[in-house]
C-alpha positions as a printed NumPy array, in Angstrom:
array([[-11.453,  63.321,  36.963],
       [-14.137,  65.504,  38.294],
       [-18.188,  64.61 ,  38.136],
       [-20.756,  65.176,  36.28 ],
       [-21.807,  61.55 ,  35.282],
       [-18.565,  61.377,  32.747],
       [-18.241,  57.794,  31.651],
       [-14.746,  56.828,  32.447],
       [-14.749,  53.551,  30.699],
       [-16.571,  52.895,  27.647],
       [-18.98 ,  49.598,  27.232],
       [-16.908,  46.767,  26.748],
       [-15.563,  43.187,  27.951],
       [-12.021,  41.4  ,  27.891],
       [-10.534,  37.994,  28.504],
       [ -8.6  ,  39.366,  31.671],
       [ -9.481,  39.625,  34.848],
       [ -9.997,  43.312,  36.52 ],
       [ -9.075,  45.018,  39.898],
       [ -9.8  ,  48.403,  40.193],
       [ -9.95 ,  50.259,  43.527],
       [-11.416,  53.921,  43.904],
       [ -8.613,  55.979,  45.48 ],
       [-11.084,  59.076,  45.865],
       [-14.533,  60.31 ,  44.972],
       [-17.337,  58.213,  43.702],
       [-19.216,  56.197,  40.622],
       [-21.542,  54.236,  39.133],
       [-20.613,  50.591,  38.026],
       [-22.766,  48.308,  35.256],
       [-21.255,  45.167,  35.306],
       [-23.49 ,  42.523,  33.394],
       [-26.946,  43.201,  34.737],
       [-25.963,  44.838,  37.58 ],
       [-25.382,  48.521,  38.529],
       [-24.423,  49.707,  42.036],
       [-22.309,  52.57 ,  43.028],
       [-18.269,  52.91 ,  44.615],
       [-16.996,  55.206,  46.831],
       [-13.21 ,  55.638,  48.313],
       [-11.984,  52.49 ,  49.422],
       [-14.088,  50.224,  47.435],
       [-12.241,  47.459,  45.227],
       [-14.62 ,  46.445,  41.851],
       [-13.779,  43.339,  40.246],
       [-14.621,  42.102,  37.248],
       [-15.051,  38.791,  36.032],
       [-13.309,  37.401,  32.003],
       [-15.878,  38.646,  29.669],
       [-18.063,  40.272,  31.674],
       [-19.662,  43.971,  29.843],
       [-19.457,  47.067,  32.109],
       [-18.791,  50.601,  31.914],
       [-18.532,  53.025,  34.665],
       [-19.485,  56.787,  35.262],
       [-18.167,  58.976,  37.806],
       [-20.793,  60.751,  39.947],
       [-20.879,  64.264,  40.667],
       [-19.276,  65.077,  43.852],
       [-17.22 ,  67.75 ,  45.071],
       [-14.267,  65.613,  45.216],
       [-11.76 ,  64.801,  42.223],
       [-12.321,  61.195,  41.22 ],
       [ -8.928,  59.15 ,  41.072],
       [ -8.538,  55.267,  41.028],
       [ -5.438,  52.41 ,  40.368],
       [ -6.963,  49.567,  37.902],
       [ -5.268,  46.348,  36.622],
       [ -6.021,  43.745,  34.402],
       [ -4.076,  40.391,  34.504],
       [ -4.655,  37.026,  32.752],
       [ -5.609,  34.938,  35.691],
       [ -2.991,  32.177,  34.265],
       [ -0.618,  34.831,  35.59 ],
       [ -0.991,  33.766,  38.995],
       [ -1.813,  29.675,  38.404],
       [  0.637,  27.401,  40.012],
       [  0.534,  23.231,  39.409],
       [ -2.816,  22.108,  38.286],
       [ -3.413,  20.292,  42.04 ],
       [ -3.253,  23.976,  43.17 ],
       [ -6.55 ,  25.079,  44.993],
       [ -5.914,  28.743,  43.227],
       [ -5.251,  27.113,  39.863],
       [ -8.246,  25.316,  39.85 ],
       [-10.286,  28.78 ,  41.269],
       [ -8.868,  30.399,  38.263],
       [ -9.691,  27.572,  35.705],
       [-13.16 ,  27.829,  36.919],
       [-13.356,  31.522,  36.922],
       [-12.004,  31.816,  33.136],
       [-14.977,  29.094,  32.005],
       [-17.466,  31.061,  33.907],
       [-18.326,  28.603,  36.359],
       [-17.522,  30.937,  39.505],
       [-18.116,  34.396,  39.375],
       [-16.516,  37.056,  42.197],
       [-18.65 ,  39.44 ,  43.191],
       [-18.479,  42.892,  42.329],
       [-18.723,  44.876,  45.023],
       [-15.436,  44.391,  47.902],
       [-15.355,  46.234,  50.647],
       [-12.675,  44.834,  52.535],
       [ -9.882,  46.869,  53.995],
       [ -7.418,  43.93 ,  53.681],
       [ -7.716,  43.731,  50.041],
       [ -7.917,  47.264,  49.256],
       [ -4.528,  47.494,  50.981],
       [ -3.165,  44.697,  48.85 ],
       [ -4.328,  46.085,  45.392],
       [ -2.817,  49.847,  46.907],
       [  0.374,  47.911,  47.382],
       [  0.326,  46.339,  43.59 ],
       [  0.022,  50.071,  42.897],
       [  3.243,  51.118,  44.3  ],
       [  4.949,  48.356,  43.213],
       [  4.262,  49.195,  39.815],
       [  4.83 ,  52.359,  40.683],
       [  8.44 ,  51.545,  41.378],
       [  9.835,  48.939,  39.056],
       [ 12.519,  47.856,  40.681],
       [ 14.261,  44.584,  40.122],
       [ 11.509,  42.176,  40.773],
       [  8.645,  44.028,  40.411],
       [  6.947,  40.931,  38.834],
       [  6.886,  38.783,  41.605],
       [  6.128,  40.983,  44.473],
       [  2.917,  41.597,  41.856],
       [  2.496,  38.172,  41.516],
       [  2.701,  37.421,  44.729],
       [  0.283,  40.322,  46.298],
       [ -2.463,  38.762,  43.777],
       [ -2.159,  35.901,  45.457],
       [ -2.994,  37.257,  48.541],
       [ -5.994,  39.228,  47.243],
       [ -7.475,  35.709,  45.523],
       [ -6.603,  34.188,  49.341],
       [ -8.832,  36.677,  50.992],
       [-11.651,  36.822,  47.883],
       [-11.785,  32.785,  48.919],
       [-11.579,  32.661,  52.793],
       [-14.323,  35.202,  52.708],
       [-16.98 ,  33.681,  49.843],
       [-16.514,  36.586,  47.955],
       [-18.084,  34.311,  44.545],
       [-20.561,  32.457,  42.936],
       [-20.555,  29.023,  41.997],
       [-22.41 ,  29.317,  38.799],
       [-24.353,  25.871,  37.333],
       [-24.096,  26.497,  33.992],
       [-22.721,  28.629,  31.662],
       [-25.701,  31.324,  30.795],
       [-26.29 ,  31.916,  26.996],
       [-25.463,  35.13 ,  27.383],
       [-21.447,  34.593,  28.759],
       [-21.843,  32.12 ,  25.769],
       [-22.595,  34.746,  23.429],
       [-20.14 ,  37.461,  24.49 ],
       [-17.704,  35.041,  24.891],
       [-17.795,  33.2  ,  21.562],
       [-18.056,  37.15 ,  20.109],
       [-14.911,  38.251,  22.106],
       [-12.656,  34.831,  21.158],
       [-13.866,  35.597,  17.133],
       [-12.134,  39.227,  17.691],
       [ -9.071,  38.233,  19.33 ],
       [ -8.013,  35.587,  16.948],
       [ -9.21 ,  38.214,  14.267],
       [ -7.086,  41.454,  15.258],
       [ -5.341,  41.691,  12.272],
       [ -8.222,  41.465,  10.024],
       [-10.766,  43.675,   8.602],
       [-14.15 ,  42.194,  10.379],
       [-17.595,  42.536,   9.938],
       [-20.805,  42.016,  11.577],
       [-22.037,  39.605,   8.58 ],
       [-18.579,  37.782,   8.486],
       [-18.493,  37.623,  11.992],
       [-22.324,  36.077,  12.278],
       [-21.615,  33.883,   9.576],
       [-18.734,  32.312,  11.609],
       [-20.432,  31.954,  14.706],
       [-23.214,  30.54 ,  12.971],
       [-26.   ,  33.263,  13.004],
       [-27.997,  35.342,  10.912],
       [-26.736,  38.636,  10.059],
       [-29.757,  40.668,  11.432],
       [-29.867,  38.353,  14.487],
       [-26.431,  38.329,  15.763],
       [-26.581,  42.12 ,  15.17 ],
       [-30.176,  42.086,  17.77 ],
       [-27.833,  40.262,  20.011],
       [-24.657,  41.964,  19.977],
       [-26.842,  45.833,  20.038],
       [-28.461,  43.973,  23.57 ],
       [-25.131,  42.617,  25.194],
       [-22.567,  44.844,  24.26 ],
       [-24.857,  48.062,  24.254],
       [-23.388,  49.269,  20.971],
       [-23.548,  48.259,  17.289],
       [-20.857,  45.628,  15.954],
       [-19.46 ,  48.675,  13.713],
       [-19.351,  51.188,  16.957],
       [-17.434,  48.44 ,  18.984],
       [-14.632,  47.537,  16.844],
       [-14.243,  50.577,  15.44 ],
       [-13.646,  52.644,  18.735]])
């Protein structure tokens, strides 16, 4: 990619978890409420259901980055496990990673998931596996999270939105059906989905 503030990502949110590290050049992350910019090196993580988009900024040098998405079950062991129960907290929203890693250490790790993909070979889905594990050892043994109270009304909201779409993929959906389900008003749940999602109901499963 070159600059020029060209979004690279589109507004949106998804059950997985996301690793993405900038390989070269620089952007602009919103994540939730929170916007900061990346430049080479950085690893951005996002958190199940979280909104964000990203833009790349204009710079002089091409912008090129590895991202992955994984459902964090992928890497839970027995239920004792202290990285099963990380997970289990993470998907339910009650820890949050941060956003921002800069951690040389980590953005080696998700560099080697690259060329492990990369590759293929007989395997591959272990050594994956495995190097995740490592990532979510160093994300713990440095803090790099939240421990979050509550669940805020609005993960509630774009989570109770996103589990109506998945288990309606095959359908034709509508904002009024949808709102109707969840148990709001039409013109309401549209307010709310125009303010979290940053697009109409319409726009965002239509895209």
């Amino acid at each position: 990619f070159n600059g020029g503030n060209l979004q690279f990502t589109h507004i949106h949110n998804h059950y997985d978890f996301e690793i993405l590290i900038i390989k070269s050049g620089n952007a602009r992350f919103n994540i939730g409420d929170t916007s900061f910019c990346a430049q080479s090196n950085d690893v951005i993580l996002v958190n199940p259901y979280e909104v964000h988009s990203a833009f790349v900024l204009s710079n002089d040098v091409p912008f090129s980055y590895f991202c992955i998405t994984f459902d964090l079950a992928a890497i839970m062991t027995s239920e004792l496990h202290p990285a099963t129960k990380l997970c289990q907290k993470t998907v339910a929203g009650l820890v949050k990673f941060h956003h921002l890693i800069k951690n040389t250490a980590i953005a080696s790790l998700v560099l080697e998931v690259e060329h492990i993909f990369a590759e293929k070979r007989k395997g591959w889905e272990f050594f994956v596996t495995s190097k995740l594990l490592e990532i979510f050892g160093h994300l713990y043994e440095n803090e790099n999270y939240s421990i979050i109270p509550e669940i805020s009304k609005n993960d509630c909201f774009t989570r109770k939105v996103y589990e109506y779409l998945q288990s309606n993929l095959t359908k034709k959906v509508t904002s009024s059906r949808a709102a109707e389900t969840l148990g709001y008003s039409n013109s309401y749940f549209c307010r709310l989905f125009k303010k979290h999602f940053g697009q109409t109901f319409e726009e965002y499963v239509n895209f």
